[in-house]
mmCIF file of C-alpha atoms in Angstrom:
data_model
loop_
_atom_site.group_PDB
_atom_site.id
_atom_site.type_symbol
_atom_site.label_atom_id
_atom_site.label_comp_id
_atom_site.label_asym_id
_atom_site.label_seq_id
_atom_site.Cartn_x
_atom_site.Cartn_y
_atom_site.Cartn_z
ATOM 1 C CA UNK A 1 66.873 227.101 -25.791
ATOM 2 C CA UNK A 2 67.150 228.114 -22.127
ATOM 3 C CA UNK A 3 65.754 231.664 -22.472
ATOM 4 C CA UNK A 4 67.046 233.872 -19.653
ATOM 5 C CA UNK A 5 69.279 232.291 -17.035
ATOM 6 C CA UNK A 6 70.463 233.790 -13.741
ATOM 7 C CA UNK A 7 73.083 232.772 -11.218
ATOM 8 C CA UNK A 8 73.079 232.253 -8.328
ATOM 9 C CA UNK A 9 69.538 231.250 -7.354
ATOM 10 C CA UNK A 10 70.056 232.068 -3.666
ATOM 11 C CA UNK A 11 72.652 234.146 -1.826
ATOM 12 C CA UNK A 12 73.199 235.314 1.728
ATOM 13 C CA UNK A 13 75.579 238.223 2.279
ATOM 14 C CA UNK A 14 76.776 240.107 5.305
ATOM 15 C CA UNK A 15 76.466 243.892 5.350
ATOM 16 C CA UNK A 16 79.358 245.432 3.442
ATOM 17 C CA UNK A 17 80.143 242.393 1.304
ATOM 18 C CA UNK A 18 80.087 242.623 -2.467
ATOM 19 C CA UNK A 19 78.746 240.290 -5.104
ATOM 20 C CA UNK A 20 77.835 240.103 -8.778
ATOM 21 C CA UNK A 21 74.599 238.641 -10.108
ATOM 22 C CA UNK A 22 74.956 237.101 -13.551
ATOM 23 C CA UNK A 23 72.371 237.041 -16.316
ATOM 24 C CA UNK A 24 72.515 235.553 -19.803
ATOM 25 C CA UNK A 25 69.977 235.211 -22.610
ATOM 26 C CA UNK A 26 70.074 233.040 -25.709
ATOM 27 C CA UNK A 27 67.230 234.685 -27.637
ATOM 28 C CA UNK A 28 69.486 237.189 -29.455
ATOM 29 C CA UNK A 29 67.607 240.032 -27.761
ATOM 30 C CA UNK A 30 68.921 243.566 -27.937
ATOM 31 C CA UNK A 31 67.744 244.885 -24.565
ATOM 32 C CA UNK A 32 68.284 243.580 -21.061
ATOM 33 C CA UNK A 33 66.956 244.697 -17.677
ATOM 34 C CA UNK A 34 67.497 244.236 -13.960
ATOM 35 C CA UNK A 35 64.527 244.479 -11.559
ATOM 36 C CA UNK A 36 64.040 243.992 -7.869
ATOM 37 C CA UNK A 37 60.762 242.795 -6.392
ATOM 38 C CA UNK A 38 59.791 243.509 -2.801
ATOM 39 C CA UNK A 39 56.499 242.722 -1.030
ATOM 40 C CA UNK A 40 54.010 245.536 -1.563
ATOM 41 C CA UNK A 41 56.358 247.408 -3.916
ATOM 42 C CA UNK A 42 55.975 245.464 -7.112
ATOM 43 C CA UNK A 43 58.694 245.201 -9.744
ATOM 44 C CA UNK A 44 61.074 248.142 -9.830
ATOM 45 C CA UNK A 45 63.644 248.729 -12.553
ATOM 46 C CA UNK A 46 67.224 249.082 -11.333
ATOM 47 C CA UNK A 47 69.182 249.442 -14.601
ATOM 48 C CA UNK A 48 68.667 248.535 -18.203
ATOM 49 C CA UNK A 49 70.703 248.161 -21.356
ATOM 50 C CA UNK A 50 68.838 249.177 -24.494
ATOM 51 C CA UNK A 51 71.520 247.655 -26.706
ATOM 52 C CA UNK A 52 75.021 246.244 -26.456
ATOM 53 C CA UNK A 53 77.387 248.962 -25.241
ATOM 54 C CA UNK A 54 74.768 251.108 -23.492
ATOM 55 C CA UNK A 55 73.387 251.151 -19.960
ATOM 56 C CA UNK A 56 70.926 253.488 -18.236
ATOM 57 C CA UNK A 57 69.557 254.000 -14.764
ATOM 58 C CA UNK A 58 66.079 252.913 -13.883
ATOM 59 C CA UNK A 59 63.900 253.829 -10.927
ATOM 60 C CA UNK A 60 66.153 252.535 -8.098
ATOM 61 C CA UNK A 61 69.817 252.504 -9.213
ATOM 62 C CA UNK A 62 71.519 253.613 -5.975
ATOM 63 C CA UNK A 63 73.882 250.998 -4.557
ATOM 64 C CA UNK A 64 74.152 249.052 -7.819
ATOM 65 C CA UNK A 65 76.333 248.961 -10.900
ATOM 66 C CA UNK A 66 75.869 247.055 -14.141
ATOM 67 C CA UNK A 67 77.957 245.782 -17.020
ATOM 68 C CA UNK A 68 76.701 244.735 -20.445
ATOM 69 C CA UNK A 69 79.486 242.288 -21.148
ATOM 70 C CA UNK A 70 78.280 241.377 -24.650
ATOM 71 C CA UNK A 71 74.933 240.950 -26.374
ATOM 72 C CA UNK A 72 74.113 237.852 -24.297
ATOM 73 C CA UNK A 73 75.254 238.857 -20.810
ATOM 74 C CA UNK A 74 74.259 241.606 -18.362
ATOM 75 C CA UNK A 75 75.590 241.587 -14.804
ATOM 76 C CA UNK A 76 74.484 243.461 -11.679
ATOM 77 C CA UNK A 77 77.012 244.289 -8.975
ATOM 78 C CA UNK A 78 76.427 245.227 -5.355
ATOM 79 C CA UNK A 79 79.631 246.901 -4.164
ATOM 80 C CA UNK A 80 78.753 247.130 -0.457
ATOM 81 C CA UNK A 81 75.587 245.240 0.378
ATOM 82 C CA UNK A 82 73.048 246.715 2.792
ATOM 83 C CA UNK A 83 70.047 245.065 4.485
ATOM 84 C CA UNK A 84 67.781 247.302 2.349
ATOM 85 C CA UNK A 85 69.029 245.357 -0.677
ATOM 86 C CA UNK A 86 67.424 242.154 0.579
ATOM 87 C CA UNK A 87 65.086 241.327 -2.273
ATOM 88 C CA UNK A 88 64.359 239.058 -5.209
ATOM 89 C CA UNK A 89 66.262 240.144 -8.310
ATOM 90 C CA UNK A 90 65.015 239.391 -11.800
ATOM 91 C CA UNK A 91 66.796 239.809 -15.087
ATOM 92 C CA UNK A 92 64.740 240.218 -18.254
ATOM 93 C CA UNK A 93 65.358 240.681 -21.952
ATOM 94 C CA UNK A 94 63.429 241.970 -24.957
ATOM 95 C CA UNK A 95 64.019 242.208 -28.681
ATOM 96 C CA UNK A 96 63.100 245.927 -28.746
ATOM 97 C CA UNK A 97 62.912 246.183 -32.513
ATOM 98 C CA UNK A 98 59.984 246.000 -34.903
ATOM 99 C CA UNK A 99 57.556 246.756 -32.089
ATOM 100 C CA UNK A 100 58.540 243.660 -30.073
ATOM 101 C CA UNK A 101 58.931 245.014 -26.573
ATOM 102 C CA UNK A 102 57.708 242.016 -24.630
ATOM 103 C CA UNK A 103 60.083 241.239 -21.795
ATOM 104 C CA UNK A 104 61.006 237.696 -20.804
ATOM 105 C CA UNK A 105 62.187 237.023 -17.293
ATOM 106 C CA UNK A 106 64.794 234.780 -15.754
ATOM 107 C CA UNK A 107 64.058 232.607 -12.687
ATOM 108 C CA UNK A 108 65.365 235.176 -10.186
ATOM 109 C CA UNK A 109 67.968 235.437 -7.440
ATOM 110 C CA UNK A 110 66.832 235.537 -3.845
ATOM 111 C CA UNK A 111 69.280 237.715 -1.913
ATOM 112 C CA UNK A 112 69.376 238.170 1.842
ATOM 113 C CA UNK A 113 71.697 240.726 3.433
ATOM 114 C CA UNK A 114 72.208 240.312 7.184
ATOM 115 C CA UNK B 1 55.308 259.911 -12.572
ATOM 116 C CA UNK B 2 53.853 257.189 -14.743
ATOM 117 C CA UNK B 3 51.496 254.997 -12.745
ATOM 118 C CA UNK B 4 49.860 251.654 -13.347
ATOM 119 C CA UNK B 5 47.119 250.777 -10.874
ATOM 120 C CA UNK B 6 45.644 247.385 -10.104
ATOM 121 C CA UNK B 7 43.350 246.170 -7.370
ATOM 122 C CA UNK B 8 45.590 244.083 -5.113
ATOM 123 C CA UNK B 9 42.846 241.562 -4.378
ATOM 124 C CA UNK B 10 42.647 238.836 -3.499
ATOM 125 C CA UNK B 11 40.055 238.165 -6.151
ATOM 126 C CA UNK B 12 38.296 234.881 -5.486
ATOM 127 C CA UNK B 13 36.254 233.137 -8.184
ATOM 128 C CA UNK B 14 34.752 229.641 -8.309
ATOM 129 C CA UNK B 15 36.179 227.098 -10.707
ATOM 130 C CA UNK B 16 34.617 227.441 -14.165
ATOM 131 C CA UNK B 17 33.700 231.112 -13.714
ATOM 132 C CA UNK B 18 35.085 234.132 -15.561
ATOM 133 C CA UNK B 19 37.800 236.049 -13.732
ATOM 134 C CA UNK B 20 38.048 239.742 -14.612
ATOM 135 C CA UNK B 21 41.256 241.599 -13.824
ATOM 136 C CA UNK B 22 41.527 245.346 -14.320
ATOM 137 C CA UNK B 23 44.322 247.858 -14.776
ATOM 138 C CA UNK B 24 44.387 251.621 -15.266
ATOM 139 C CA UNK B 25 47.350 253.718 -16.365
ATOM 140 C CA UNK B 26 48.160 257.390 -16.096
ATOM 141 C CA UNK B 27 50.211 258.106 -19.225
ATOM 142 C CA UNK B 28 47.858 258.853 -22.110
ATOM 143 C CA UNK B 29 50.700 258.326 -24.581
ATOM 144 C CA UNK B 30 51.136 254.675 -23.617
ATOM 145 C CA UNK B 31 51.409 252.369 -26.593
ATOM 146 C CA UNK B 32 51.885 248.758 -25.548
ATOM 147 C CA UNK B 33 50.247 246.739 -22.821
ATOM 148 C CA UNK B 34 51.137 243.391 -21.324
ATOM 149 C CA UNK B 35 49.755 240.883 -18.844
ATOM 150 C CA UNK B 36 52.089 238.661 -16.848
ATOM 151 C CA UNK B 37 51.238 235.762 -14.558
ATOM 152 C CA UNK B 38 53.420 235.136 -11.514
ATOM 153 C CA UNK B 39 53.074 232.039 -9.391
ATOM 154 C CA UNK B 40 54.266 232.301 -5.798
ATOM 155 C CA UNK B 41 58.044 232.047 -5.644
ATOM 156 C CA UNK B 42 58.404 232.110 -9.431
ATOM 157 C CA UNK B 43 59.254 234.725 -12.047
ATOM 158 C CA UNK B 44 56.712 236.676 -14.139
ATOM 159 C CA UNK B 45 55.552 234.875 -17.278
ATOM 160 C CA UNK B 46 54.152 236.786 -20.253
ATOM 161 C CA UNK B 47 50.637 235.643 -21.151
ATOM 162 C CA UNK B 48 49.186 238.414 -23.326
ATOM 163 C CA UNK B 49 50.194 241.574 -25.151
ATOM 164 C CA UNK B 50 47.831 244.113 -26.728
ATOM 165 C CA UNK B 51 48.569 247.211 -28.762
ATOM 166 C CA UNK B 52 45.250 248.356 -30.305
ATOM 167 C CA UNK B 53 41.870 249.260 -28.894
ATOM 168 C CA UNK B 54 39.492 246.357 -28.648
ATOM 169 C CA UNK B 55 39.742 242.712 -27.700
ATOM 170 C CA UNK B 56 42.485 240.152 -28.271
ATOM 171 C CA UNK B 57 41.770 236.506 -27.555
ATOM 172 C CA UNK B 58 44.223 233.675 -26.909
ATOM 173 C CA UNK B 59 42.653 230.454 -25.720
ATOM 174 C CA UNK B 60 40.861 231.096 -22.423
ATOM 175 C CA UNK B 61 42.421 234.553 -22.113
ATOM 176 C CA UNK B 62 41.020 237.789 -23.544
ATOM 177 C CA UNK B 63 42.774 241.133 -23.193
ATOM 178 C CA UNK B 64 40.691 244.274 -23.638
ATOM 179 C CA UNK B 65 42.114 247.741 -24.262
ATOM 180 C CA UNK B 66 40.363 251.110 -24.123
ATOM 181 C CA UNK B 67 42.911 253.895 -24.663
ATOM 182 C CA UNK B 68 40.319 256.668 -24.292
ATOM 183 C CA UNK B 69 39.522 255.449 -20.767
ATOM 184 C CA UNK B 70 43.170 254.441 -20.114
ATOM 185 C CA UNK B 71 42.011 251.017 -19.091
ATOM 186 C CA UNK B 72 43.170 247.499 -19.891
ATOM 187 C CA UNK B 73 41.632 244.292 -18.617
ATOM 188 C CA UNK B 74 42.219 240.551 -18.696
ATOM 189 C CA UNK B 75 39.395 238.037 -18.749
ATOM 190 C CA UNK B 76 40.039 234.407 -17.920
ATOM 191 C CA UNK B 77 37.208 232.128 -19.028
ATOM 192 C CA UNK B 78 36.525 228.728 -17.441
ATOM 193 C CA UNK B 79 38.887 229.560 -14.578
ATOM 194 C CA UNK B 80 40.912 226.655 -13.203
ATOM 195 C CA UNK B 81 42.665 226.236 -9.846
ATOM 196 C CA UNK B 82 45.933 226.326 -11.814
ATOM 197 C CA UNK B 83 45.106 229.939 -12.755
ATOM 198 C CA UNK B 84 45.567 230.931 -9.103
ATOM 199 C CA UNK B 85 48.463 233.382 -9.217
ATOM 200 C CA UNK B 86 49.272 237.078 -9.140
ATOM 201 C CA UNK B 87 48.606 238.877 -12.411
ATOM 202 C CA UNK B 88 50.783 241.853 -13.297
ATOM 203 C CA UNK B 89 49.788 244.560 -15.738
ATOM 204 C CA UNK B 90 52.681 246.285 -17.555
ATOM 205 C CA UNK B 91 52.637 249.363 -19.765
ATOM 206 C CA UNK B 92 55.192 250.713 -22.243
ATOM 207 C CA UNK B 93 54.818 254.441 -22.381
ATOM 208 C CA UNK B 94 56.304 256.191 -25.364
ATOM 209 C CA UNK B 95 57.800 255.230 -28.671
ATOM 210 C CA UNK B 96 61.428 255.780 -27.700
ATOM 211 C CA UNK B 97 61.184 254.144 -24.309
ATOM 212 C CA UNK B 98 62.443 250.649 -23.609
ATOM 213 C CA UNK B 99 60.989 250.551 -20.128
ATOM 214 C CA UNK B 100 57.856 248.887 -18.860
ATOM 215 C CA UNK B 101 55.998 250.215 -15.836
ATOM 216 C CA UNK B 102 54.454 247.422 -13.791
ATOM 217 C CA UNK B 103 51.425 247.475 -11.560
ATOM 218 C CA UNK B 104 51.721 245.811 -8.172
ATOM 219 C CA UNK B 105 49.545 242.940 -9.284
ATOM 220 C CA UNK B 106 46.193 241.351 -8.481
ATOM 221 C CA UNK B 107 46.179 238.066 -6.619
ATOM 222 C CA UNK B 108 43.647 235.646 -8.094
ATOM 223 C CA UNK B 109 42.360 232.624 -6.218
ATOM 224 C CA UNK B 110 40.234 230.057 -8.082
ATOM 225 C CA UNK B 111 38.204 227.991 -5.638
ATOM 226 C CA UNK B 112 37.560 224.345 -6.644
#
């Protein structure tokens, strides 16, 4: 039982390049989330998927797109990377039924945009 | 704008002492409250959740919730150097929301 997994762990991009961050969970959770964490800013929600087939914007969605591929997988795409997107990206999941809203995090992706 | 406030620290306590971490939130309708521990360079790890007023104990950890004062705290008894980390408070606001609002965290340092 791996929990939440993310790939890649590290990535360096040049300005304007694109990439997709992958996330998968094996806990049969309904909801999945993408956050970024920057020094002094805390965790900020980029997008979330309340259930398979739905996605919604969070606090900082500009410059990102997401796909809920199936119940297990939720990907985050940067179409044209900018230095302001240098950050640590975390994926999380939660059951979101029966009052169980605890979120469980993956190990993170450390992205640098030069 | 829903806000979750924490003292950024660092909070330094000697080994064996009680560490007290505090969090206030702005949305009076908030329903669920969580404490996460984050070691440097690692991802947040859930350590406690609390939903009702009062205390909830789990080993050396006690979460305390006071909805009237919009205040949630985490006590760590018999603090150990391995407890040195940043502690994040997270709040789920309303019944239909799936989102958590996170505080910026309090950095705890336990001195041997």
